[in-house]
Amino acid sequence: MATEKIGLHNLSPAPGSNRDRKRLGRGPGSGTGKTSGKGHKGIKARAGHHGPGGGKPQFEGGQMPLTRRLPKRGFTNPFREESNVIRLDQLASIDGEVTGDSLRAAGLVKRSGPVKVLANGAVSSAVTVRGLKVSAKAREAILAAGGRVEE
């Protein structure tokens, strides 16, 4: 007898592995009506309790929680501007001037914000970079290749 090859069309769960969910609070005839299998009152009868199956993972039994025992450190600058980084070897894929708009049109810059050219890779041809931030080493490499950097 030939065995059939397993595929998406003939997959089924193992018998007994899929049970129907327990429908709670559906009347006295269901066996889980009224208190829905939680007994009468007490912390484990409450929503979001911290017993088995409960939902307070940070609760440490009244002990001072770890997040409050540790000291606060540092701060987040609300005015931070994240630059979009461009490598020197990516400039070769742009025809003409290299500007923020031409880089976005070529798909090299996805996010909004300032663009900075870094000296990763090598620049092969003379390029004109206009209106971008350029690192000192990248500026040297562009000028050495016969290109121009304009602010």
XYZ file of C-alpha atoms in Angstrom:
151
model
C 0.000 0.000 0.000
C 1.443 3.375 -1.040
C 1.566 6.121 1.588
C 0.196 9.506 0.650
C 2.631 12.413 0.733
C 1.963 15.024 3.444
C 0.832 18.386 2.107
C -1.227 21.377 3.199
C -4.350 19.794 1.666
C -4.345 16.716 3.936
C -3.054 18.004 7.292
C -5.258 17.510 10.357
C -4.595 17.774 14.092
C -3.955 14.629 16.140
C -7.182 13.175 17.558
C -7.997 14.684 20.958
C -5.435 17.504 20.670
C -8.018 20.220 19.918
C -10.611 20.787 22.622
C -13.479 23.245 22.587
C -12.875 26.220 24.857
C -14.538 26.310 28.288
C -17.615 28.565 28.029
C -17.918 30.236 31.429
C -20.944 31.911 32.963
C -23.569 30.317 30.721
C -26.162 29.251 33.287
C -26.477 26.553 35.975
C -26.898 23.665 33.527
C -23.422 24.207 32.058
C -21.568 23.372 35.265
C -19.613 26.635 35.036
C -22.394 29.153 35.612
C -22.686 31.882 38.279
C -19.122 32.076 39.691
C -17.611 30.543 36.493
C -15.521 27.932 38.316
C -13.791 30.508 40.541
C -15.534 29.730 43.835
C -16.822 32.506 46.107
C -14.936 35.788 46.462
C -11.246 35.880 47.463
C -8.295 37.235 45.452
C -8.315 34.341 42.976
C -11.913 35.127 42.041
C -10.934 38.643 40.947
C -9.966 39.786 37.471
C -6.222 40.384 37.079
C -5.327 38.644 40.338
C -1.729 37.561 40.961
C -2.389 33.893 41.684
C -1.969 31.038 39.203
C -3.170 32.215 35.814
C -3.344 35.798 37.065
C -1.999 38.846 35.294
C 0.366 40.854 37.517
C 3.834 39.617 36.541
C 5.702 42.531 38.222
C 3.978 42.004 41.586
C 6.482 40.760 44.177
C 4.152 39.949 47.074
C 4.237 43.413 48.618
C 8.057 43.633 48.527
C 9.338 46.849 46.946
C 9.387 46.047 43.203
C 12.700 45.841 41.354
C 11.817 48.757 39.088
C 11.378 50.975 42.154
C 14.460 49.668 43.996
C 16.847 50.623 41.192
C 18.016 54.245 40.886
C 16.938 56.405 37.985
C 19.730 57.191 35.530
C 20.276 59.363 32.486
C 17.762 61.274 30.443
C 16.279 61.269 26.934
C 16.853 64.367 24.828
C 13.456 65.311 23.342
C 15.147 67.362 20.590
C 17.431 64.564 19.317
C 17.610 64.382 15.524
C 18.545 60.991 14.072
C 20.517 61.383 10.827
C 19.963 59.166 7.801
C 23.396 57.664 7.052
C 24.685 57.348 3.469
C 27.947 55.597 2.514
C 30.369 56.963 -0.080
C 29.900 53.962 -2.386
C 26.138 54.614 -2.482
C 26.729 57.988 -4.121
C 27.688 56.250 -7.394
C 24.048 55.231 -7.995
C 22.928 58.903 -8.207
C 23.101 60.736 -11.531
C 23.977 64.432 -11.323
C 23.899 66.342 -8.019
C 23.582 64.489 -4.727
C 20.900 66.196 -2.603
C 18.433 65.003 0.004
C 15.671 64.901 -2.637
C 17.743 62.909 -5.151
C 18.644 60.356 -2.440
C 14.960 59.966 -1.489
C 14.014 59.579 -5.169
C 16.644 56.820 -5.532
C 15.248 55.053 -2.433
C 18.489 55.336 -0.447
C 16.832 57.433 2.293
C 13.560 56.164 3.765
C 12.961 58.313 6.880
C 12.545 62.067 7.045
C 15.216 64.164 8.718
C 18.789 65.226 7.967
C 21.131 63.149 5.787
C 24.830 62.619 6.543
C 27.482 61.164 4.223
C 30.031 58.943 5.985
C 33.378 57.701 4.642
C 32.438 54.014 4.321
C 33.510 52.563 0.996
C 35.138 54.573 -1.774
C 33.838 57.172 -4.197
C 34.672 56.173 -7.779
C 33.692 59.239 -9.818
C 33.509 63.006 -9.257
C 30.231 63.894 -7.523
C 28.690 67.153 -6.340
C 27.162 66.955 -2.862
C 24.808 69.825 -2.020
C 22.940 70.601 1.214
C 23.984 67.481 3.174
C 26.080 66.949 6.274
C 29.424 65.371 5.335
C 32.009 63.877 7.688
C 35.592 65.171 7.462
C 36.988 61.944 5.951
C 34.127 61.728 3.442
C 34.773 65.353 2.429
C 38.466 64.546 1.810
C 37.565 61.487 -0.285
C 35.032 63.401 -2.424
C 37.498 66.254 -3.050
C 40.303 63.768 -3.837
C 38.051 62.140 -6.484
C 37.567 65.543 -8.130
C 34.106 66.222 -6.677
C 32.648 69.215 -4.840
C 30.931 69.668 -1.457
C 28.551 72.627 -1.197
C 26.755 73.535 2.026
